[in-house]
Coordinates of C-alpha atoms in Angstrom, one line a residue:
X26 CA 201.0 129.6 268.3
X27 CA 200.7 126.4 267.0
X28 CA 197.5 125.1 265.2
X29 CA 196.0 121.8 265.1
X30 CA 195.6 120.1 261.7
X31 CA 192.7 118.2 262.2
X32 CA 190.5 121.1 263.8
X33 CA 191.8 123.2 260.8
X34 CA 190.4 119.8 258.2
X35 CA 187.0 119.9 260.5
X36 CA 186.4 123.6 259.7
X37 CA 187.6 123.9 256.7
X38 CA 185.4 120.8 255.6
X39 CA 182.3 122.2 258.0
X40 CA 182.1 125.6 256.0
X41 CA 182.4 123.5 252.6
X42 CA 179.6 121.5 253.5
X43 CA 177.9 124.7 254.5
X44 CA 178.0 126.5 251.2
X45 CA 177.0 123.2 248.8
X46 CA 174.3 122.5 251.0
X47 CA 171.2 124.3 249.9
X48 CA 169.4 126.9 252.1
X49 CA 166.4 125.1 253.4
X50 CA 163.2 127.0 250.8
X51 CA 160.1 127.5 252.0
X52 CA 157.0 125.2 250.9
X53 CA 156.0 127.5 247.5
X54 CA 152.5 128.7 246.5
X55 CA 151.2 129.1 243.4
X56 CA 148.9 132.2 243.1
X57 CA 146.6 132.0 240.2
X58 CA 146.4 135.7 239.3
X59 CA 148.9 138.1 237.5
X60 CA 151.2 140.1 240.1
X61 CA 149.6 142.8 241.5
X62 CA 150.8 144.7 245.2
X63 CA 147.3 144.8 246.6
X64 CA 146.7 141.1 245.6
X65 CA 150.0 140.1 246.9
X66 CA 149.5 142.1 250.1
X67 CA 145.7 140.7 250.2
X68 CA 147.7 136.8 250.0
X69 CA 150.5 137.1 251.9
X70 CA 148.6 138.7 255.0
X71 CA 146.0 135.9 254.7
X72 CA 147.7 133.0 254.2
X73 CA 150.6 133.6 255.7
X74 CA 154.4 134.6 255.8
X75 CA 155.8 130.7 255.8
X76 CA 155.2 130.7 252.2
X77 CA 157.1 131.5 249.0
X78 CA 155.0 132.9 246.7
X79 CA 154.5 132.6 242.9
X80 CA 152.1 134.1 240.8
X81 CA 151.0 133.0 238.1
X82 CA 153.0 132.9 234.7
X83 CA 156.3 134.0 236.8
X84 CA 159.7 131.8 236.3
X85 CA 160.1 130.0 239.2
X86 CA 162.8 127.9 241.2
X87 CA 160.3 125.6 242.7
X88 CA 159.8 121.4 242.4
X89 CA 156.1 121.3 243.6
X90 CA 154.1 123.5 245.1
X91 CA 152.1 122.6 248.0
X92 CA 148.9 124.8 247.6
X93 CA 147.3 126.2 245.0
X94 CA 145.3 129.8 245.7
X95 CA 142.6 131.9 243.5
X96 CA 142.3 135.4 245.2
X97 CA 139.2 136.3 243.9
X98 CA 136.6 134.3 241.7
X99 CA 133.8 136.5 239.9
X100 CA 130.6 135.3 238.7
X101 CA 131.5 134.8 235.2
X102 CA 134.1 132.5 236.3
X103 CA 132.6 130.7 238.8
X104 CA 129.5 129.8 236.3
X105 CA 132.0 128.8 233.3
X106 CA 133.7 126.6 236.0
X107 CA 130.9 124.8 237.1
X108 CA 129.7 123.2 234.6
X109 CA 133.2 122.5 233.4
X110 CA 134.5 125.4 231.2
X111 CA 137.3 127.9 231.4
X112 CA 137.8 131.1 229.4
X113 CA 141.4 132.7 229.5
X114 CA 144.8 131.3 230.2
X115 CA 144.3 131.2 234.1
X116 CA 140.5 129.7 234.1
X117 CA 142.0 127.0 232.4
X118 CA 145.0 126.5 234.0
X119 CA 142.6 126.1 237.5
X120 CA 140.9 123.6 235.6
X121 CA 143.6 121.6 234.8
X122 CA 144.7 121.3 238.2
X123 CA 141.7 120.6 239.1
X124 CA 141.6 117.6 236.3
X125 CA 144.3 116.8 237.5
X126 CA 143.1 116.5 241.5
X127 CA 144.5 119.1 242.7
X128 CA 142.9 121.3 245.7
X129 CA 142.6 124.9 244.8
X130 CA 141.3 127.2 247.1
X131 CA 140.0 130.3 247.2
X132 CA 140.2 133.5 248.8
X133 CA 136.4 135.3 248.2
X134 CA 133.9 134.1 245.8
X135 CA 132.5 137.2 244.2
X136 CA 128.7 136.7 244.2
X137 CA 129.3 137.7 247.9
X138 CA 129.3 141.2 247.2
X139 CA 125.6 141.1 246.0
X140 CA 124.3 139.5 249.0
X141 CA 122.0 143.0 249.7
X142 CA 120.8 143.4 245.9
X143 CA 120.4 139.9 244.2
X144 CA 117.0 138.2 243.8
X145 CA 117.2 135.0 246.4
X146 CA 117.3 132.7 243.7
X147 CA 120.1 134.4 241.7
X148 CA 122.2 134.4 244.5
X149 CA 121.2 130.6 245.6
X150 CA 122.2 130.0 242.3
X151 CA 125.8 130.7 243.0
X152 CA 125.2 129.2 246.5
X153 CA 125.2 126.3 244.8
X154 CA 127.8 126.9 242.0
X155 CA 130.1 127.2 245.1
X156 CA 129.1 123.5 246.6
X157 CA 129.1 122.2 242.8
X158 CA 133.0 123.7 242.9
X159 CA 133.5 122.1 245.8
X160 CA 133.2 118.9 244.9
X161 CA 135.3 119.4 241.9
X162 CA 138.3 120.5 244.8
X163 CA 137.4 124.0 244.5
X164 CA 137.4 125.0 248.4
X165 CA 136.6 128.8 250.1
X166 CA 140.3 129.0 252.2
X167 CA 140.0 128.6 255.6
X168 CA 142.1 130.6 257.9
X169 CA 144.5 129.0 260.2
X170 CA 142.9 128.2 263.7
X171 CA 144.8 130.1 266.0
X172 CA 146.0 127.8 268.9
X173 CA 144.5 130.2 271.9
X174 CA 142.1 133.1 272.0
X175 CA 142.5 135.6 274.9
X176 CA 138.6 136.7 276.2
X177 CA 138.8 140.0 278.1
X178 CA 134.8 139.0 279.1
X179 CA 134.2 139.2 283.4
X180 CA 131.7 136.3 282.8
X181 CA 132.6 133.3 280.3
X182 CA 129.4 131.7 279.4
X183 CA 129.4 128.2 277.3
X184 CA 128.3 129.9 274.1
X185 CA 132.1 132.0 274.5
X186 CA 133.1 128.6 274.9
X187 CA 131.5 126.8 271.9
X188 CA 132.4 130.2 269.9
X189 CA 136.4 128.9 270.8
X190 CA 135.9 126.0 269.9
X191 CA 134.1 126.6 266.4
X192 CA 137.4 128.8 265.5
X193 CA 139.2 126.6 265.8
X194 CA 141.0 127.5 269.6
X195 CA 142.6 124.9 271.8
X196 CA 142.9 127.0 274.8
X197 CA 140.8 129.9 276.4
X198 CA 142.7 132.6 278.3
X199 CA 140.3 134.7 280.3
X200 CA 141.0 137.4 282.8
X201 CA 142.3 136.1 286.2
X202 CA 139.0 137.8 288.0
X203 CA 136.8 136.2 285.6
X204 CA 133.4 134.4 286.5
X205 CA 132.9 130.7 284.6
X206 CA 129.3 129.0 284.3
X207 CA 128.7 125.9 285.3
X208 CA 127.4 125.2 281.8
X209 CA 131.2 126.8 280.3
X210 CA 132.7 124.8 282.5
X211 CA 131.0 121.5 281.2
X212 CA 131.3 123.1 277.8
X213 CA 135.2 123.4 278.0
X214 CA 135.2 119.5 278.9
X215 CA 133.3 118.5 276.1
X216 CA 135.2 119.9 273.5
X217 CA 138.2 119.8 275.4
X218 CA 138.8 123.6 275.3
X219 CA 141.5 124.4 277.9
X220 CA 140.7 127.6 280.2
X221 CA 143.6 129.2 281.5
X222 CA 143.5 132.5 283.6
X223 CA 145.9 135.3 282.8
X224 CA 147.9 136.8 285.7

């Protein structure tokens, strides 16, 4: 058996190549909250698994990161942040990225969870703490739009359309018996919502 010499060099060289080359990371994250399982879980299952994630005060590997995410942001910090103050290492770390012009977003604003006891004007108060954030590049996360939504409805009517299309939704996919208005059907064209029928 003989072997050739120059498919040996090209293998030998391909699997050389192989191992220098770096494996290809993941865009990273930077959480800004210490470690914790249910925050992680809370994170990864609402951002998404495409990420490597960091949290803060961790050693990391990574050049940049591409986003920038609070979990949770309570009263105390939203009100400090507002009018341009941070208490405690991470406060002020989101500050400085924010300085700095960085987008930070974040997962649920804690003045939410009073929405059944606060006095209206308390809780417009952080109503508008959250738009002052905002345009400081402090931004609620918004959740991927999924690229099709599958309606199990007999009758599509234009506000299942319009409710598509204000997720986000590309495509409709309704039942193959299904019934479509006129005024879904006028909808769909509009805000060029595809409708598709399932088999």
């Amino acid at each position: 058996m003989s072997i050739d010499i120059n498919e040996l060099v090209q293998s030998i060289a391909a699997e050389v190549l192989k191992q220098l080359k770096p494996e290809a990371q993941k865009p990273c994250v930077l959480v800004l909250a210490e470690r914790d399982c249910l925050v992680a879980d809370k994170v990864s299952s609402m951002v998404g698994g495409e990420y490597e994630y960091y949290f803060f005060g961790e050693e990391h590997n990574c050049i940049e990161f591409c986003r920038y995410i609070i979990p949770s942001l309570c009263v105390c910090e939203m009100s400090d942040l507002a009018v341009g103050k941070a208490h405690g290492m991470i406060m002020t770390e989101v500050l400085r990225l924010l300085l700095l012009g960085n987008k930070v977003e974040v997962l649920s604003f804690g003045y939410e969870d009073y929405n059944q006891t606060a006095p209206g004007p308390l809780y417009a108060l952080y109503q508008k703490h959250e738009e002052t954030l905002k345009g400081f590049g402090l931004e609620r996360f918004q959740p991927k739009a999924p690229e099709s939504l599958k309606i199990r409805e007999s009758l599509i009517t234009e506000k299942v359309v319009s409710d598509a299309a204000g997720s986000g939704a590309k495509e409709l996919v309704v039942l193959s018996a299904a019934m479509l208005t006129p005024l879904a059907e006028e909808a769909a064209k509009e805000l060029n919502i595809n409708i598709s029928k399932s088999l």
